[in-house]
mmCIF file of N, CA and C in Angstrom:
data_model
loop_
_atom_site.group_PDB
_atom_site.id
_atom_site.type_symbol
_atom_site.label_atom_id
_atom_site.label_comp_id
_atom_site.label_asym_id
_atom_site.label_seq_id
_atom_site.Cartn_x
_atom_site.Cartn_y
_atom_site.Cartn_z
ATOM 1 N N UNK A 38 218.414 302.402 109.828
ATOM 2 C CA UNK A 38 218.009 303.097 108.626
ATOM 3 C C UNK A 38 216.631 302.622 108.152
ATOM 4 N N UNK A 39 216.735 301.243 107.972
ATOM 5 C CA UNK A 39 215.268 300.696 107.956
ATOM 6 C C UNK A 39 214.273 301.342 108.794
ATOM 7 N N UNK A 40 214.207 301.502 109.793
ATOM 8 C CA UNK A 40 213.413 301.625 110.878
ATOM 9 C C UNK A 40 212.779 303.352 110.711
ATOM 10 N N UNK A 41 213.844 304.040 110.040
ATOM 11 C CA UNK A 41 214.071 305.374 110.025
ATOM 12 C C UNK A 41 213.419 305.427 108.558
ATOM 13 N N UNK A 42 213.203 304.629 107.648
ATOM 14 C CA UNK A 42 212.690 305.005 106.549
ATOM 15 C C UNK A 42 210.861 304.492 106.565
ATOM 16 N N UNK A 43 210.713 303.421 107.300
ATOM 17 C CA UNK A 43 209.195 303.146 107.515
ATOM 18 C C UNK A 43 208.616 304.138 108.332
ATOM 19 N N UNK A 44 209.056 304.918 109.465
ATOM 20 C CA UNK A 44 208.516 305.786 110.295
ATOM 21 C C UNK A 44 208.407 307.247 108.811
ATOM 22 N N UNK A 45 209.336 307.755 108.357
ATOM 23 C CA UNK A 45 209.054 308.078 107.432
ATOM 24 C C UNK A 45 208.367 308.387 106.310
ATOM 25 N N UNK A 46 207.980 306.822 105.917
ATOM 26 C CA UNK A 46 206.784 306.857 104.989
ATOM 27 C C UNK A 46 205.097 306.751 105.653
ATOM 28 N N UNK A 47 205.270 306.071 106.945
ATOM 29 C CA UNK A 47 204.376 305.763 107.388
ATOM 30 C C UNK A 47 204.102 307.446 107.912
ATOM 31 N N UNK A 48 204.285 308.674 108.415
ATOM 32 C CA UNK A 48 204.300 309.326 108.877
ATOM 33 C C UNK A 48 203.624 310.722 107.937
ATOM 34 N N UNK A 49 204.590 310.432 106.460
ATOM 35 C CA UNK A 49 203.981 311.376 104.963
ATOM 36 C C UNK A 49 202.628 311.123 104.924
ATOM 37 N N UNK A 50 202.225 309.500 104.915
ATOM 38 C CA UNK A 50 201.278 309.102 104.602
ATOM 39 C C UNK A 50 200.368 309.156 105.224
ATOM 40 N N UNK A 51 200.019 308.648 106.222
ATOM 41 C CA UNK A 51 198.981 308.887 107.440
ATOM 42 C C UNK A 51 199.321 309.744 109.071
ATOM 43 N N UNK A 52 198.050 309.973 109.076
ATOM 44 C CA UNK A 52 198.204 310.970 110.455
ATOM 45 C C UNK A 52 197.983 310.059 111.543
ATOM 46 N N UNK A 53 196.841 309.102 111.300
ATOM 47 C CA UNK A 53 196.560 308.151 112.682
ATOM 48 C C UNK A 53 196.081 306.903 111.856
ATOM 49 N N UNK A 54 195.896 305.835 113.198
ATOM 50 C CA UNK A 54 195.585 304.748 112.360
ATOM 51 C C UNK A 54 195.950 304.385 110.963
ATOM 52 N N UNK A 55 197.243 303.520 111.104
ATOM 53 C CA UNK A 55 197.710 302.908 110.158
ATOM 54 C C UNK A 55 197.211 301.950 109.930
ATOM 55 N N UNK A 56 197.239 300.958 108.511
ATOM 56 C CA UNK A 56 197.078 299.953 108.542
ATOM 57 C C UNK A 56 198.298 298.351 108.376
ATOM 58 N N UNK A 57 198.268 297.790 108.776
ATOM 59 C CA UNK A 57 198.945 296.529 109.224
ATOM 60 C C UNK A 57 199.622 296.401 108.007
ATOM 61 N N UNK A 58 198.754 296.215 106.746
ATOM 62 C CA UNK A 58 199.729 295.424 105.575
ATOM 63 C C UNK A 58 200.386 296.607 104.907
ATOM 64 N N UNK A 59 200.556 298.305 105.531
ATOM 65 C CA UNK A 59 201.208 299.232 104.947
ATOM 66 C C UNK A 59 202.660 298.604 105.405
ATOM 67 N N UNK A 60 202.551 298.720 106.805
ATOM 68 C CA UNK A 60 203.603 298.236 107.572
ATOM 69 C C UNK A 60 204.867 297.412 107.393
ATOM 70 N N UNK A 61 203.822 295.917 107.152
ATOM 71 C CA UNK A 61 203.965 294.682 106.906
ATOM 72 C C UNK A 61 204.596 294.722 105.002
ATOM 73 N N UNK A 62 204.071 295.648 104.586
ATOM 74 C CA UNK A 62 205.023 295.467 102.910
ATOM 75 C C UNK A 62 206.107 296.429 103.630
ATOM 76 N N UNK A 63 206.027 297.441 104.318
ATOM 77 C CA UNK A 63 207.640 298.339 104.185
ATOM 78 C C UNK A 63 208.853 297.306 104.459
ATOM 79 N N UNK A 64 208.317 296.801 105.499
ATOM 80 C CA UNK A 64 209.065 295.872 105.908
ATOM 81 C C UNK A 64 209.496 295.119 105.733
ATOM 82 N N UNK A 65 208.828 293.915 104.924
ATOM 83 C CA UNK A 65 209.651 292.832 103.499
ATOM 84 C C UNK A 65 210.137 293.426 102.675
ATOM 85 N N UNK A 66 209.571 294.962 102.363
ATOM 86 C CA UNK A 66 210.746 295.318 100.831
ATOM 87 C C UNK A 66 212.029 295.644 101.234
ATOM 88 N N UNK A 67 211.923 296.192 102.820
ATOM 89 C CA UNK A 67 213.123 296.689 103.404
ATOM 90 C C UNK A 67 213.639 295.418 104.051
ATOM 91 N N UNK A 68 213.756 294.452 104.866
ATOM 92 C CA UNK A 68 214.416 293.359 104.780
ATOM 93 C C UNK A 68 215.209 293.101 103.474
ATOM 94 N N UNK A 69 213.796 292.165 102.264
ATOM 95 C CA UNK A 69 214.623 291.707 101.465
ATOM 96 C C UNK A 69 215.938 292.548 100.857
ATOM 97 N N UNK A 70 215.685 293.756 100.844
ATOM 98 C CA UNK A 70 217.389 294.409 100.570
ATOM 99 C C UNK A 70 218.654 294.446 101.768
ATOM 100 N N UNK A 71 218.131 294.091 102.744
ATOM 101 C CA UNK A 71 218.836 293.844 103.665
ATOM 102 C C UNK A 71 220.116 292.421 104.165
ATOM 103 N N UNK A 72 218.740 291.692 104.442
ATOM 104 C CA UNK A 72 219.140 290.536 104.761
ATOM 105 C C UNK A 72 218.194 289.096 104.312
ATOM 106 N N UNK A 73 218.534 288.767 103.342
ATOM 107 C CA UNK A 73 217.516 287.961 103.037
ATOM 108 C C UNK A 73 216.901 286.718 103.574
ATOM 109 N N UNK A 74 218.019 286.355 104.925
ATOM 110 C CA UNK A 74 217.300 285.108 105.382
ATOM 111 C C UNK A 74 216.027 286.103 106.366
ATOM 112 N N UNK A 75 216.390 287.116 106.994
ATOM 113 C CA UNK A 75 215.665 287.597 108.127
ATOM 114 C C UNK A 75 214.002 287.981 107.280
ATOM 115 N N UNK A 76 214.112 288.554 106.090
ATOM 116 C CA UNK A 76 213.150 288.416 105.149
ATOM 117 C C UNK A 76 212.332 287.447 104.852
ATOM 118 N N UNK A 77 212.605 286.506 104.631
ATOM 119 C CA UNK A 77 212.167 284.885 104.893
ATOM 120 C C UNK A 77 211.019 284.551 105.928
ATOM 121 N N UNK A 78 212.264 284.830 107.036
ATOM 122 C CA UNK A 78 211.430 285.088 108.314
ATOM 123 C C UNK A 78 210.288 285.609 108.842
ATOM 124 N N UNK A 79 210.348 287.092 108.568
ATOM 125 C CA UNK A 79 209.457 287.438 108.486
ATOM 126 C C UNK A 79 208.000 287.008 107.776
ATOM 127 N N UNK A 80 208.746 286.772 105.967
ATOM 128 C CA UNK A 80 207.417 286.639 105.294
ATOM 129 C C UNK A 80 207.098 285.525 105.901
ATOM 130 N N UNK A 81 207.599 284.331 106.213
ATOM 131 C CA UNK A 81 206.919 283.167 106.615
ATOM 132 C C UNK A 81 205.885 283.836 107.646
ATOM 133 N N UNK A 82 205.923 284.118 108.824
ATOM 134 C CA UNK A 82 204.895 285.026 109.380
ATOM 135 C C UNK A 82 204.383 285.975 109.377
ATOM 136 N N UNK A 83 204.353 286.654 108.759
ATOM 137 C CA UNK A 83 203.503 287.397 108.508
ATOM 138 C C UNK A 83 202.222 287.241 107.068
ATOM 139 N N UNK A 84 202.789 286.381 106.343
ATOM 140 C CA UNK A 84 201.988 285.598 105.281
ATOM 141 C C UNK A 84 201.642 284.343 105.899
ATOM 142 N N UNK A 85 202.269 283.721 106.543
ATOM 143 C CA UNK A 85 201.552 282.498 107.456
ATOM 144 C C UNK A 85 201.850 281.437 106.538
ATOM 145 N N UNK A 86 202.912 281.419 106.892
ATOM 146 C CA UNK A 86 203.424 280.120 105.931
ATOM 147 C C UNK A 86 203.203 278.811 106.819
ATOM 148 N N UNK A 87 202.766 277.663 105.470
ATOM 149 C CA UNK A 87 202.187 276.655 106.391
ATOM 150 C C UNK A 87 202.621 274.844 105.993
ATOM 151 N N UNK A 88 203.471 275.338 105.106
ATOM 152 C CA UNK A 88 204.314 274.378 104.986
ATOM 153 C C UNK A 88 205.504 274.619 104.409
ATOM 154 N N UNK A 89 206.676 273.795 103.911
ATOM 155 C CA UNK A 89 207.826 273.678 103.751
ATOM 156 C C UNK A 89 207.784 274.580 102.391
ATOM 157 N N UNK A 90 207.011 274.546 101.243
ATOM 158 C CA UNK A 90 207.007 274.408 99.929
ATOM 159 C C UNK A 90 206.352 275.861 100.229
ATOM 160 N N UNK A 91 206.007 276.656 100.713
ATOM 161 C CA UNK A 91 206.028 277.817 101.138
ATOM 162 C C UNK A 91 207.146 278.637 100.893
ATOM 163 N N UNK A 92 208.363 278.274 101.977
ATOM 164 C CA UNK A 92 209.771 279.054 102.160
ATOM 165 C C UNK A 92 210.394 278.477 100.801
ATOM 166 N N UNK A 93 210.113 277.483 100.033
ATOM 167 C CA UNK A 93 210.589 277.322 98.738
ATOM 168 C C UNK A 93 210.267 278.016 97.829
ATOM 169 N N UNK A 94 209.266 278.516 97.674
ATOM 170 C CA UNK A 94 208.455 279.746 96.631
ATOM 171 C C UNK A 94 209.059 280.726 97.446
ATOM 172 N N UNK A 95 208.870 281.523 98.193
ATOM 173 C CA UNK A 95 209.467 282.963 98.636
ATOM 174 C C UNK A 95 211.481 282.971 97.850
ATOM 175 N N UNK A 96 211.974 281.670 98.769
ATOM 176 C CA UNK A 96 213.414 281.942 98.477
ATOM 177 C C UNK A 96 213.290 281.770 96.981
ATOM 178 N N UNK A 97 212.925 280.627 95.991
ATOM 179 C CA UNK A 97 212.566 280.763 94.814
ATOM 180 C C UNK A 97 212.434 282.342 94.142
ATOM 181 N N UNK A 98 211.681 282.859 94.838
ATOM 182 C CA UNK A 98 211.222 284.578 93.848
ATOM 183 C C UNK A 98 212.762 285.648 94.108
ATOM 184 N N UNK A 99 213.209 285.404 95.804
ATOM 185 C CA UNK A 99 214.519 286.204 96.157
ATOM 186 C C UNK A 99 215.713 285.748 94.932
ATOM 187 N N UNK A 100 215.533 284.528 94.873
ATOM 188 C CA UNK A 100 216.482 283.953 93.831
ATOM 189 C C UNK A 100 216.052 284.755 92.428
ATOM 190 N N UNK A 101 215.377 284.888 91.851
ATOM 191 C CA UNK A 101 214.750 285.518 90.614
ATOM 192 C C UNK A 101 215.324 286.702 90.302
ATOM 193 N N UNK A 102 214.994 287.251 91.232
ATOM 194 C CA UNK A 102 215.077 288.725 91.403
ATOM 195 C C UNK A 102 216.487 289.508 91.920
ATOM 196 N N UNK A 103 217.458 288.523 91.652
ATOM 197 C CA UNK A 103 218.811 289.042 91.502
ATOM 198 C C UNK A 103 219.631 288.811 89.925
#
């Protein structure tokens, strides 16, 4: 479904050449409702997380926001 809703938006929106961080947000907003460790995951790479106190602020905000 995820997969089926970014092709979706990505598809309304642009005809060619997408850009990376369109992508890259569908995709953490759609994780974090998903599965929140795999969310994590992701953001750690794709934001480039570079130390510990990193994945403490992200899970920190998931925590918030319930």
């Amino acid at each position: 479904d995820l997969v089926d809703h970014i092709v979706a938006a990505v598809t309304a929106k642009y005809e060619s050449d997408v850009p990376g961080e369109f992508i890259g947000k569908l995709v953490m907003d759609g994780l974090r409702g998903i599965d929140e460790v795999a969310y994590v995951r992701f953001a750690s790479v794709y934001r480039r997380f570079e130390e510990a106190t990193d994945f403490v602020q992200e899970v920190e905000k998931l925590e918030a926001h319930k």
